[in-house]
Amino acid sequence: MYNDMQLDALRELANIASGTAATSLSQMLGREVDLQVPRALALPLADAVDAAGDPSETVTGVALPLEGDLEGIVLLLISDEGAAILCRLLGVEPGSDVAESALGEIGNILGASYLAALGSMTGLNLLPSPPTVLTDLLGAIVATVLAQTAGDCDFAFVLDSELDVAGEPCAISFLLLPAGGGADELLTPLGLAGTTA
Amino acid sequence: MESVRMGELVVSATDGDELVAIGLGSCIGLAMVDTQAGVAGLAHVVLPESGSAGGPPGKFADTAVPELLAQLERAGAVRRRLAAVLIGGARMFAIGASLDIGARNAAAVREQLGRLGIHVHAEETGGNRGRTARIVLGSDVSSQLAGGERTSLLSLAGRTGAITGAVRGLAGAR
């Protein structure tokens, strides 16, 4: 598990990286985007699903597996209403094939800018793979991602940021889930790894 | 309603109890019931094999099935009367071609059930959509897609009620 100093450092990484992502989203939408204070969570799998939201809610998920120096997945979760608003702001019909690729493109841009910022702070080479977009139960989406990234660990590690489109009921939950349930690769370049209790 | 989350496993012998695994993607909701004894259990299985990995017994097929059986037997179930229903095991992402955890989970659960001689009554697995598995004791075992209707896979409105009814009927006639 991680101590307070490590969790603070990870939160700060997430804060800066998601700030960059928020700027990109703002430019894409032509709207102001507010950033909530990110969370760095190390939780048992079952609790990690609950921390991501109501498992029975139907949401749109955009999943981008990582390539490069860190194994894991970037996952965006957007409520039905939020997805419809993003589509409207981008001028596409919600629920259409074009809407799906537009949401995938938001994933691409957010993922790429977040990972570029995270990479420049840690010296790691981090790139997103092409996105997969799906609409389903939040629980099913998050559990399936966790099974792949943290299935064989006792704990899942999640960096969780929330981006809010100003003046709209539209929140994007941005999750970074490193494989192996851990964030040692992120802590090592900061000189903070290896002190885990 | 009792929520059965990732890696968890719940057994009940109380009529009307509701055990629910919400949002099964690649995970398997394994329901096992002994209708005659009025006992049912639900496991939310995450991965096929425990290997060296840690976690509660409900998390892996090779530990979840024996543990669920043991808990059901302690609650009064009889192995040869048990009926199993598998729900979930979807392939939700096209990520990692070799990594169809859903199908591997379903196969591993089936293998464990076969090894322990437990009858598989119904299966609603595969595809690319998430499901919710639900047991309502005294009613049924059902599967539900996001935004869809419940599909009943096994009726539990069974013998216990019927027998009680018959005995009551005799007592009344006397």
mmCIF file of C-alpha atoms in Angstrom:
data_model
loop_
_atom_site.group_PDB
_atom_site.id
_atom_site.type_symbol
_atom_site.label_atom_id
_atom_site.label_comp_id
_atom_site.label_asym_id
_atom_site.label_seq_id
_atom_site.Cartn_x
_atom_site.Cartn_y
_atom_site.Cartn_z
ATOM 1 C CA MET A 1 0.000 0.000 0.000
ATOM 2 C CA TYR A 2 0.999 3.639 -0.307
ATOM 3 C CA ASN A 3 1.841 6.169 2.384
ATOM 4 C CA ASP A 4 0.453 9.717 2.546
ATOM 5 C CA MET A 5 3.454 11.297 0.861
ATOM 6 C CA GLN A 6 3.205 8.883 -2.052
ATOM 7 C CA LEU A 7 -0.542 9.403 -2.405
ATOM 8 C CA ASP A 8 -0.037 13.190 -2.295
ATOM 9 C CA ALA A 9 2.574 12.963 -5.052
ATOM 10 C CA LEU A 10 0.302 10.779 -7.200
ATOM 11 C CA ARG A 11 -2.613 13.163 -6.653
ATOM 12 C CA GLU A 12 -0.408 16.069 -7.699
ATOM 13 C CA LEU A 13 0.652 14.213 -10.858
ATOM 14 C CA ALA A 14 -3.016 13.585 -11.626
ATOM 15 C CA ASN A 15 -3.869 17.209 -10.898
ATOM 16 C CA ILE A 16 -1.334 18.586 -13.359
ATOM 17 C CA ALA A 17 -2.034 15.937 -16.010
ATOM 18 C CA SER A 18 -5.810 16.391 -15.835
ATOM 19 C CA GLY A 19 -5.359 20.174 -15.870
ATOM 20 C CA THR A 20 -3.675 19.757 -19.252
ATOM 21 C CA ALA A 21 -6.487 17.449 -20.359
ATOM 22 C CA ALA A 22 -9.102 19.984 -19.209
ATOM 23 C CA THR A 23 -7.420 22.690 -21.327
ATOM 24 C CA SER A 24 -7.526 20.420 -24.383
ATOM 25 C CA LEU A 25 -11.210 19.616 -23.806
ATOM 26 C CA SER A 26 -11.981 23.291 -23.359
ATOM 27 C CA GLN A 27 -10.332 24.120 -26.692
ATOM 28 C CA MET A 28 -12.181 21.275 -28.405
ATOM 29 C CA LEU A 29 -15.610 22.265 -27.083
ATOM 30 C CA GLY A 30 -15.170 26.024 -26.969
ATOM 31 C CA ARG A 31 -16.376 25.946 -23.377
ATOM 32 C CA GLU A 32 -14.796 26.470 -20.004
ATOM 33 C CA VAL A 33 -13.949 23.186 -18.255
ATOM 34 C CA ASP A 34 -13.604 22.942 -14.473
ATOM 35 C CA LEU A 35 -11.376 20.405 -12.787
ATOM 36 C CA GLN A 36 -12.268 18.782 -9.457
ATOM 37 C CA VAL A 37 -9.482 17.810 -7.053
ATOM 38 C CA PRO A 38 -8.293 14.368 -8.219
ATOM 39 C CA ARG A 39 -8.342 11.314 -5.969
ATOM 40 C CA ALA A 40 -5.599 8.698 -5.623
ATOM 41 C CA LEU A 41 -7.305 5.519 -4.464
ATOM 42 C CA ALA A 42 -5.874 2.177 -3.410
ATOM 43 C CA LEU A 43 -8.861 -0.052 -2.718
ATOM 44 C CA PRO A 44 -10.023 -3.668 -2.806
ATOM 45 C CA LEU A 45 -11.559 -4.399 -6.236
ATOM 46 C CA ALA A 46 -15.159 -4.355 -5.021
ATOM 47 C CA ASP A 47 -14.709 -0.957 -3.346
ATOM 48 C CA ALA A 48 -12.915 0.426 -6.417
ATOM 49 C CA VAL A 49 -16.049 -0.237 -8.511
ATOM 50 C CA ASP A 50 -18.230 1.600 -5.989
ATOM 51 C CA ALA A 51 -15.748 4.505 -5.863
ATOM 52 C CA ALA A 52 -16.163 4.962 -9.625
ATOM 53 C CA GLY A 53 -19.921 5.456 -9.290
ATOM 54 C CA ASP A 54 -23.280 3.693 -9.111
ATOM 55 C CA PRO A 55 -22.661 0.254 -10.690
ATOM 56 C CA SER A 56 -26.252 0.029 -11.949
ATOM 57 C CA GLU A 57 -26.115 3.320 -13.865
ATOM 58 C CA THR A 58 -25.893 3.070 -17.654
ATOM 59 C CA VAL A 59 -22.937 5.142 -18.824
ATOM 60 C CA THR A 60 -20.711 5.612 -21.845
ATOM 61 C CA GLY A 61 -17.196 4.324 -21.320
ATOM 62 C CA VAL A 62 -14.192 5.175 -23.470
ATOM 63 C CA ALA A 63 -11.290 2.806 -22.848
ATOM 64 C CA LEU A 64 -7.739 3.465 -24.068
ATOM 65 C CA PRO A 65 -5.130 0.857 -23.201
ATOM 66 C CA LEU A 66 -1.693 2.331 -22.580
ATOM 67 C CA GLU A 67 1.350 1.735 -24.710
ATOM 68 C CA GLY A 68 4.898 2.513 -23.754
ATOM 69 C CA ASP A 69 6.533 2.435 -20.329
ATOM 70 C CA LEU A 70 3.403 1.935 -18.251
ATOM 71 C CA GLU A 71 0.945 -0.904 -18.598
ATOM 72 C CA GLY A 72 -2.659 -0.037 -17.856
ATOM 73 C CA ILE A 73 -5.834 1.569 -19.132
ATOM 74 C CA VAL A 74 -7.235 5.083 -19.313
ATOM 75 C CA LEU A 75 -10.996 4.956 -18.826
ATOM 76 C CA LEU A 76 -13.460 7.815 -19.306
ATOM 77 C CA LEU A 77 -16.943 7.448 -17.828
ATOM 78 C CA ILE A 78 -19.668 9.800 -19.020
ATOM 79 C CA SER A 79 -23.337 9.778 -17.988
ATOM 80 C CA ASP A 80 -25.955 9.370 -20.741
ATOM 81 C CA GLU A 81 -26.932 12.995 -20.278
ATOM 82 C CA GLY A 82 -23.308 14.141 -20.308
ATOM 83 C CA ALA A 83 -22.602 12.187 -23.505
ATOM 84 C CA ALA A 84 -25.616 13.800 -25.195
ATOM 85 C CA ILE A 85 -24.380 17.261 -24.174
ATOM 86 C CA LEU A 86 -20.856 16.576 -25.487
ATOM 87 C CA CYS A 87 -22.367 15.419 -28.792
ATOM 88 C CA ARG A 88 -24.502 18.550 -29.008
ATOM 89 C CA LEU A 89 -21.472 20.775 -28.338
ATOM 90 C CA LEU A 90 -19.589 18.952 -31.086
ATOM 91 C CA GLY A 91 -22.566 19.187 -33.434
ATOM 92 C CA VAL A 92 -23.246 15.470 -33.835
ATOM 93 C CA GLU A 93 -26.432 13.431 -33.312
ATOM 94 C CA PRO A 94 -26.350 11.614 -29.922
ATOM 95 C CA GLY A 95 -26.554 7.826 -30.228
ATOM 96 C CA SER A 96 -25.370 7.759 -33.859
ATOM 97 C CA ASP A 97 -22.211 6.096 -35.164
ATOM 98 C CA VAL A 98 -20.732 9.562 -35.594
ATOM 99 C CA ALA A 99 -21.482 10.263 -31.923
ATOM 100 C CA GLU A 100 -19.561 7.155 -30.943
ATOM 101 C CA SER A 101 -16.500 8.214 -32.903
ATOM 102 C CA ALA A 102 -16.801 11.770 -31.569
ATOM 103 C CA LEU A 103 -16.771 10.444 -27.995
ATOM 104 C CA GLY A 104 -13.837 8.228 -28.930
ATOM 105 C CA GLU A 105 -12.061 11.336 -30.224
ATOM 106 C CA ILE A 106 -12.675 13.120 -26.918
ATOM 107 C CA GLY A 107 -11.080 10.086 -25.277
ATOM 108 C CA ASN A 108 -8.122 10.323 -27.641
ATOM 109 C CA ILE A 109 -7.527 13.994 -26.995
ATOM 110 C CA LEU A 110 -8.005 13.823 -23.233
ATOM 111 C CA GLY A 111 -5.935 10.642 -22.972
ATOM 112 C CA ALA A 112 -3.109 11.945 -25.169
ATOM 113 C CA SER A 113 -2.818 15.294 -23.365
ATOM 114 C CA TYR A 114 -3.064 13.708 -19.894
ATOM 115 C CA LEU A 115 -0.443 11.099 -20.734
ATOM 116 C CA ALA A 116 1.876 13.630 -22.394
ATOM 117 C CA ALA A 117 1.832 15.742 -19.228
ATOM 118 C CA LEU A 118 2.290 12.696 -17.010
ATOM 119 C CA GLY A 119 5.127 11.530 -19.258
ATOM 120 C CA SER A 120 6.969 14.840 -19.144
ATOM 121 C CA MET A 121 6.786 14.904 -15.331
ATOM 122 C CA THR A 122 7.978 11.331 -14.873
ATOM 123 C CA GLY A 123 10.207 10.879 -17.911
ATOM 124 C CA LEU A 124 8.089 7.897 -18.970
ATOM 125 C CA ASN A 125 7.049 7.308 -22.566
ATOM 126 C CA LEU A 126 3.243 7.073 -22.330
ATOM 127 C CA LEU A 127 0.862 6.757 -25.275
ATOM 128 C CA PRO A 128 -2.816 5.835 -25.606
ATOM 129 C CA SER A 129 -3.968 3.071 -27.991
ATOM 130 C CA PRO A 130 -7.043 3.735 -30.143
ATOM 131 C CA PRO A 131 -10.206 4.028 -28.047
ATOM 132 C CA THR A 132 -13.041 1.549 -27.603
ATOM 133 C CA VAL A 133 -16.413 3.198 -26.936
ATOM 134 C CA LEU A 134 -19.265 1.326 -25.295
ATOM 135 C CA THR A 135 -22.476 2.100 -23.457
ATOM 136 C CA ASP A 136 -23.314 -0.268 -20.633
ATOM 137 C CA LEU A 137 -23.669 -0.633 -16.860
ATOM 138 C CA LEU A 138 -20.930 1.303 -15.036
ATOM 139 C CA GLY A 139 -20.298 -1.768 -12.884
ATOM 140 C CA ALA A 140 -19.752 -4.013 -15.894
ATOM 141 C CA ILE A 141 -17.377 -1.563 -17.589
ATOM 142 C CA VAL A 142 -15.274 -0.829 -14.492
ATOM 143 C CA ALA A 143 -15.213 -4.446 -13.275
ATOM 144 C CA THR A 144 -14.069 -5.676 -16.692
ATOM 145 C CA VAL A 145 -11.248 -3.118 -16.779
ATOM 146 C CA LEU A 146 -10.239 -3.942 -13.196
ATOM 147 C CA ALA A 147 -10.235 -7.679 -13.920
ATOM 148 C CA GLN A 148 -7.639 -7.005 -16.615
ATOM 149 C CA THR A 149 -5.486 -4.476 -14.778
ATOM 150 C CA ALA A 150 -5.728 -5.487 -11.123
ATOM 151 C CA GLY A 151 -7.404 -8.903 -11.169
ATOM 152 C CA ASP A 152 -4.465 -10.734 -9.672
ATOM 153 C CA CYS A 153 -3.812 -8.118 -6.970
ATOM 154 C CA ASP A 154 -5.439 -7.592 -3.596
ATOM 155 C CA PHE A 155 -5.841 -3.900 -4.293
ATOM 156 C CA ALA A 156 -6.662 -1.742 -7.285
ATOM 157 C CA PHE A 157 -4.914 1.586 -7.694
ATOM 158 C CA VAL A 158 -6.946 4.314 -9.395
ATOM 159 C CA LEU A 159 -6.148 7.945 -10.219
ATOM 160 C CA ASP A 160 -9.551 9.575 -10.560
ATOM 161 C CA SER A 161 -10.109 13.077 -11.974
ATOM 162 C CA GLU A 162 -13.387 14.783 -12.773
ATOM 163 C CA LEU A 163 -13.793 17.324 -15.560
ATOM 164 C CA ASP A 164 -16.968 19.437 -15.564
ATOM 165 C CA VAL A 165 -18.143 21.363 -18.599
ATOM 166 C CA ALA A 166 -19.047 24.789 -17.156
ATOM 167 C CA GLY A 167 -22.732 25.664 -17.195
ATOM 168 C CA GLU A 168 -23.824 22.148 -18.248
ATOM 169 C CA PRO A 169 -24.741 19.035 -16.229
ATOM 170 C CA CYS A 170 -21.866 17.266 -17.951
ATOM 171 C CA ALA A 171 -19.113 15.577 -15.965
ATOM 172 C CA ILE A 172 -16.409 13.342 -17.366
ATOM 173 C CA SER A 173 -14.804 10.938 -14.952
ATOM 174 C CA PHE A 174 -11.220 10.311 -16.065
ATOM 175 C CA LEU A 175 -9.597 7.220 -14.555
ATOM 176 C CA LEU A 176 -6.024 6.001 -14.916
ATOM 177 C CA LEU A 177 -5.716 2.350 -13.891
ATOM 178 C CA PRO A 178 -2.122 1.078 -13.967
ATOM 179 C CA ALA A 179 -1.778 -2.688 -14.407
ATOM 180 C CA GLY A 180 -0.582 -4.762 -11.503
ATOM 181 C CA GLY A 181 -2.733 -2.614 -9.267
ATOM 182 C CA GLY A 182 0.260 -0.410 -8.601
ATOM 183 C CA ALA A 183 1.763 2.946 -9.381
ATOM 184 C CA ASP A 184 5.412 2.161 -8.645
ATOM 185 C CA GLU A 185 6.397 3.107 -12.201
ATOM 186 C CA LEU A 186 5.044 6.591 -11.545
ATOM 187 C CA LEU A 187 6.676 6.912 -8.126
ATOM 188 C CA THR A 188 10.142 5.635 -9.079
ATOM 189 C CA PRO A 189 11.088 8.666 -11.224
ATOM 190 C CA LEU A 190 10.023 10.919 -8.338
ATOM 191 C CA GLY A 191 12.301 9.030 -5.962
ATOM 192 C CA LEU A 192 9.312 7.973 -3.879
ATOM 193 C CA ALA A 193 9.024 4.268 -4.669
ATOM 194 C CA GLY A 194 10.079 1.435 -2.413
ATOM 195 C CA THR A 195 8.942 2.916 0.864
ATOM 196 C CA THR A 196 5.651 1.038 0.770
ATOM 197 C CA ALA A 197 4.615 -0.335 4.121
ATOM 198 C CA MET B 1 -31.337 -6.553 -1.433
ATOM 199 C CA GLU B 2 -27.870 -7.901 -0.857
ATOM 200 C CA SER B 3 -25.271 -6.734 -3.355
ATOM 201 C CA VAL B 4 -22.692 -9.358 -4.313
ATOM 202 C CA ARG B 5 -19.674 -7.378 -5.498
ATOM 203 C CA MET B 6 -16.441 -8.417 -7.271
ATOM 204 C CA GLY B 7 -14.954 -11.433 -5.533
ATOM 205 C CA GLU B 8 -17.800 -11.721 -3.028
ATOM 206 C CA LEU B 9 -20.005 -14.715 -2.321
ATOM 207 C CA VAL B 10 -23.321 -14.795 -0.420
ATOM 208 C CA VAL B 11 -25.573 -17.662 0.683
ATOM 209 C CA SER B 12 -29.124 -17.347 1.990
ATOM 210 C CA ALA B 13 -31.866 -19.665 3.235
ATOM 211 C CA THR B 14 -34.420 -16.908 3.832
ATOM 212 C CA ASP B 15 -37.476 -16.830 1.609
ATOM 213 C CA GLY B 16 -37.823 -13.503 -0.223
ATOM 214 C CA ASP B 17 -34.112 -12.624 0.102
ATOM 215 C CA GLU B 18 -32.654 -10.975 -2.984
ATOM 216 C CA LEU B 19 -29.003 -11.552 -3.949
ATOM 217 C CA VAL B 20 -27.781 -9.362 -6.799
ATOM 218 C CA ALA B 21 -24.509 -9.087 -8.740
ATOM 219 C CA ILE B 22 -24.863 -5.758 -10.563
ATOM 220 C CA GLY B 23 -22.842 -5.128 -13.687
ATOM 221 C CA LEU B 24 -21.208 -8.381 -14.683
ATOM 222 C CA GLY B 25 -18.900 -7.781 -17.623
ATOM 223 C CA SER B 26 -16.218 -10.408 -18.039
ATOM 224 C CA CYS B 27 -17.028 -11.614 -14.509
ATOM 225 C CA ILE B 28 -19.368 -14.564 -13.910
ATOM 226 C CA GLY B 29 -22.344 -14.493 -11.588
ATOM 227 C CA LEU B 30 -22.616 -18.098 -10.452
ATOM 228 C CA ALA B 31 -25.953 -18.959 -8.857
ATOM 229 C CA MET B 32 -26.362 -22.334 -7.135
ATOM 230 C CA VAL B 33 -29.687 -23.354 -5.644
ATOM 231 C CA ASP B 34 -31.289 -26.270 -3.853
ATOM 232 C CA THR B 35 -34.960 -25.510 -4.357
ATOM 233 C CA GLN B 36 -36.112 -28.319 -2.090
ATOM 234 C CA ALA B 37 -34.040 -27.055 0.836
ATOM 235 C CA GLY B 38 -34.832 -23.429 -0.017
ATOM 236 C CA VAL B 39 -31.135 -22.506 -0.045
ATOM 237 C CA ALA B 40 -29.357 -20.395 -2.661
ATOM 238 C CA GLY B 41 -25.982 -18.743 -3.165
ATOM 239 C CA LEU B 42 -24.385 -16.297 -5.566
ATOM 240 C CA ALA B 43 -20.680 -15.788 -6.310
ATOM 241 C CA HIS B 44 -19.174 -12.898 -8.323
ATOM 242 C CA VAL B 45 -16.193 -14.592 -9.976
ATOM 243 C CA VAL B 46 -13.500 -12.303 -11.443
ATOM 244 C CA LEU B 47 -10.810 -14.619 -12.852
ATOM 245 C CA PRO B 48 -10.411 -18.314 -13.780
ATOM 246 C CA GLU B 49 -7.528 -19.327 -11.508
ATOM 247 C CA SER B 50 -6.116 -18.198 -8.190
ATOM 248 C CA GLY B 51 -2.520 -19.314 -8.843
ATOM 249 C CA SER B 52 -0.298 -17.275 -6.540
ATOM 250 C CA ALA B 53 -2.653 -14.284 -6.572
ATOM 251 C CA GLY B 54 -4.365 -13.065 -3.459
ATOM 252 C CA GLY B 55 -7.968 -12.302 -2.758
ATOM 253 C CA PRO B 56 -11.133 -13.703 -1.239
ATOM 254 C CA PRO B 57 -12.228 -17.224 -2.326
ATOM 255 C CA GLY B 58 -15.143 -15.817 -4.334
ATOM 256 C CA LYS B 59 -12.754 -14.075 -6.713
ATOM 257 C CA PHE B 60 -11.434 -17.100 -8.624
ATOM 258 C CA ALA B 61 -13.375 -19.928 -10.290
ATOM 259 C CA ASP B 62 -11.169 -22.647 -8.789
ATOM 260 C CA THR B 63 -11.764 -21.409 -5.228
ATOM 261 C CA ALA B 64 -15.251 -19.871 -5.584
ATOM 262 C CA VAL B 65 -17.096 -23.022 -6.688
ATOM 263 C CA PRO B 66 -15.868 -25.271 -3.826
ATOM 264 C CA GLU B 67 -16.391 -22.477 -1.286
ATOM 265 C CA LEU B 68 -19.935 -21.755 -2.513
ATOM 266 C CA LEU B 69 -20.712 -25.491 -2.367
ATOM 267 C CA ALA B 70 -19.342 -25.766 1.187
ATOM 268 C CA GLN B 71 -21.368 -22.789 2.406
ATOM 269 C CA LEU B 72 -24.542 -24.078 0.717
ATOM 270 C CA GLU B 73 -24.094 -27.513 2.309
ATOM 271 C CA ARG B 74 -23.629 -25.912 5.712
ATOM 272 C CA ALA B 75 -26.912 -24.065 5.108
ATOM 273 C CA GLY B 76 -28.728 -27.352 4.400
ATOM 274 C CA ALA B 77 -28.303 -27.863 0.654
ATOM 275 C CA VAL B 78 -27.655 -31.319 -0.817
ATOM 276 C CA ARG B 79 -25.082 -31.501 -3.595
ATOM 277 C CA ARG B 80 -27.015 -33.773 -5.976
ATOM 278 C CA ARG B 81 -30.043 -31.488 -5.808
ATOM 279 C CA LEU B 82 -28.068 -28.334 -6.617
ATOM 280 C CA ALA B 83 -28.717 -26.552 -9.886
ATOM 281 C CA ALA B 84 -26.219 -24.013 -11.205
ATOM 282 C CA VAL B 85 -26.851 -20.990 -13.418
ATOM 283 C CA LEU B 86 -23.989 -19.057 -15.063
ATOM 284 C CA ILE B 87 -24.512 -15.409 -16.009
ATOM 285 C CA GLY B 88 -21.966 -12.965 -17.486
ATOM 286 C CA GLY B 89 -18.617 -13.772 -19.078
ATOM 287 C CA ALA B 90 -19.041 -11.148 -21.777
ATOM 288 C CA ARG B 91 -16.310 -9.768 -23.971
ATOM 289 C CA MET B 92 -16.964 -6.068 -23.582
ATOM 290 C CA PHE B 93 -13.809 -4.605 -25.082
ATOM 291 C CA ALA B 94 -12.057 -5.525 -28.277
ATOM 292 C CA ILE B 95 -8.820 -4.965 -26.357
ATOM 293 C CA GLY B 96 -6.130 -7.638 -26.318
ATOM 294 C CA ALA B 97 -7.124 -10.381 -28.772
ATOM 295 C CA SER B 98 -5.722 -13.170 -26.601
ATOM 296 C CA LEU B 99 -7.359 -11.865 -23.481
ATOM 297 C CA ASP B 100 -10.981 -13.046 -23.569
ATOM 298 C CA ILE B 101 -11.288 -13.294 -19.787
ATOM 299 C CA GLY B 102 -15.067 -13.711 -20.017
ATOM 300 C CA ALA B 103 -14.913 -16.938 -22.021
ATOM 301 C CA ARG B 104 -12.069 -18.262 -19.867
ATOM 302 C CA ASN B 105 -14.067 -17.490 -16.718
ATOM 303 C CA ALA B 106 -17.126 -19.345 -18.041
ATOM 304 C CA ALA B 107 -15.023 -22.358 -19.047
ATOM 305 C CA ALA B 108 -13.265 -22.451 -15.663
ATOM 306 C CA VAL B 109 -16.550 -22.278 -13.721
ATOM 307 C CA ARG B 110 -18.052 -25.044 -15.890
ATOM 308 C CA GLU B 111 -14.978 -27.187 -15.333
ATOM 309 C CA GLN B 112 -15.199 -26.793 -11.547
ATOM 310 C CA LEU B 113 -18.923 -27.600 -11.572
ATOM 311 C CA GLY B 114 -18.237 -30.701 -13.674
ATOM 312 C CA ARG B 115 -15.465 -31.815 -11.340
ATOM 313 C CA LEU B 116 -17.778 -31.476 -8.335
ATOM 314 C CA GLY B 117 -20.740 -33.114 -10.113
ATOM 315 C CA ILE B 118 -23.013 -30.080 -9.969
ATOM 316 C CA HIS B 119 -25.704 -29.867 -12.634
ATOM 317 C CA VAL B 120 -25.713 -26.781 -14.878
ATOM 318 C CA HIS B 121 -29.361 -25.848 -15.372
ATOM 319 C CA ALA B 122 -28.929 -22.745 -17.521
ATOM 320 C CA GLU B 123 -26.295 -20.403 -18.855
ATOM 321 C CA GLU B 124 -26.503 -16.848 -20.157
ATOM 322 C CA THR B 125 -22.901 -16.045 -21.047
ATOM 323 C CA GLY B 126 -20.788 -14.482 -23.796
ATOM 324 C CA GLY B 127 -21.707 -11.639 -26.109
ATOM 325 C CA ASN B 128 -20.423 -8.134 -25.606
ATOM 326 C CA ARG B 129 -22.872 -6.642 -23.136
ATOM 327 C CA GLY B 130 -22.966 -6.395 -19.362
ATOM 328 C CA ARG B 131 -25.566 -8.234 -17.298
ATOM 329 C CA THR B 132 -27.008 -8.225 -13.813
ATOM 330 C CA ALA B 133 -27.534 -11.587 -12.077
ATOM 331 C CA ARG B 134 -30.324 -11.813 -9.535
ATOM 332 C CA ILE B 135 -31.611 -14.541 -7.216
ATOM 333 C CA VAL B 136 -34.903 -13.958 -5.434
ATOM 334 C CA LEU B 137 -35.385 -16.849 -3.005
ATOM 335 C CA GLY B 138 -38.786 -18.420 -3.489
ATOM 336 C CA SER B 139 -39.112 -16.748 -6.896
ATOM 337 C CA ASP B 140 -36.392 -17.200 -9.511
ATOM 338 C CA VAL B 141 -32.868 -16.750 -10.861
ATOM 339 C CA SER B 142 -32.732 -14.129 -13.600
ATOM 340 C CA SER B 143 -30.381 -12.279 -15.920
ATOM 341 C CA GLN B 144 -30.822 -8.698 -17.088
ATOM 342 C CA LEU B 145 -29.020 -6.596 -19.696
ATOM 343 C CA ALA B 146 -28.496 -2.853 -19.157
ATOM 344 C CA GLY B 147 -31.853 -1.176 -19.741
ATOM 345 C CA GLY B 148 -33.471 -4.556 -20.557
ATOM 346 C CA GLU B 149 -36.087 -6.817 -19.018
ATOM 347 C CA ARG B 150 -35.259 -9.600 -16.571
ATOM 348 C CA THR B 151 -34.980 -13.025 -18.224
ATOM 349 C CA SER B 152 -35.968 -15.765 -15.806
ATOM 350 C CA LEU B 153 -33.582 -18.730 -16.086
ATOM 351 C CA LEU B 154 -34.677 -20.943 -13.201
ATOM 352 C CA SER B 155 -37.886 -20.902 -11.191
ATOM 353 C CA LEU B 156 -37.505 -21.248 -7.422
ATOM 354 C CA ALA B 157 -41.245 -21.046 -6.752
ATOM 355 C CA GLY B 158 -40.830 -24.708 -6.156
ATOM 356 C CA ARG B 159 -41.450 -27.717 -4.083
ATOM 357 C CA THR B 160 -41.042 -26.290 -0.608
ATOM 358 C CA GLY B 161 -44.138 -24.153 -1.045
ATOM 359 C CA ALA B 162 -46.054 -26.936 -2.798
ATOM 360 C CA ILE B 163 -45.303 -29.508 -0.107
ATOM 361 C CA THR B 164 -46.179 -27.135 2.696
ATOM 362 C CA GLY B 165 -49.408 -26.419 0.866
ATOM 363 C CA ALA B 166 -50.212 -30.120 0.541
ATOM 364 C CA VAL B 167 -49.543 -30.797 4.222
ATOM 365 C CA ARG B 168 -51.709 -27.874 5.181
ATOM 366 C CA GLY B 169 -54.400 -29.251 2.883
ATOM 367 C CA LEU B 170 -54.355 -32.640 4.652
ATOM 368 C CA ALA B 171 -54.388 -31.040 8.075
ATOM 369 C CA GLY B 172 -57.384 -28.984 7.016
ATOM 370 C CA ALA B 173 -59.262 -32.093 5.779
ATOM 371 C CA ARG B 174 -58.757 -33.974 8.991
#
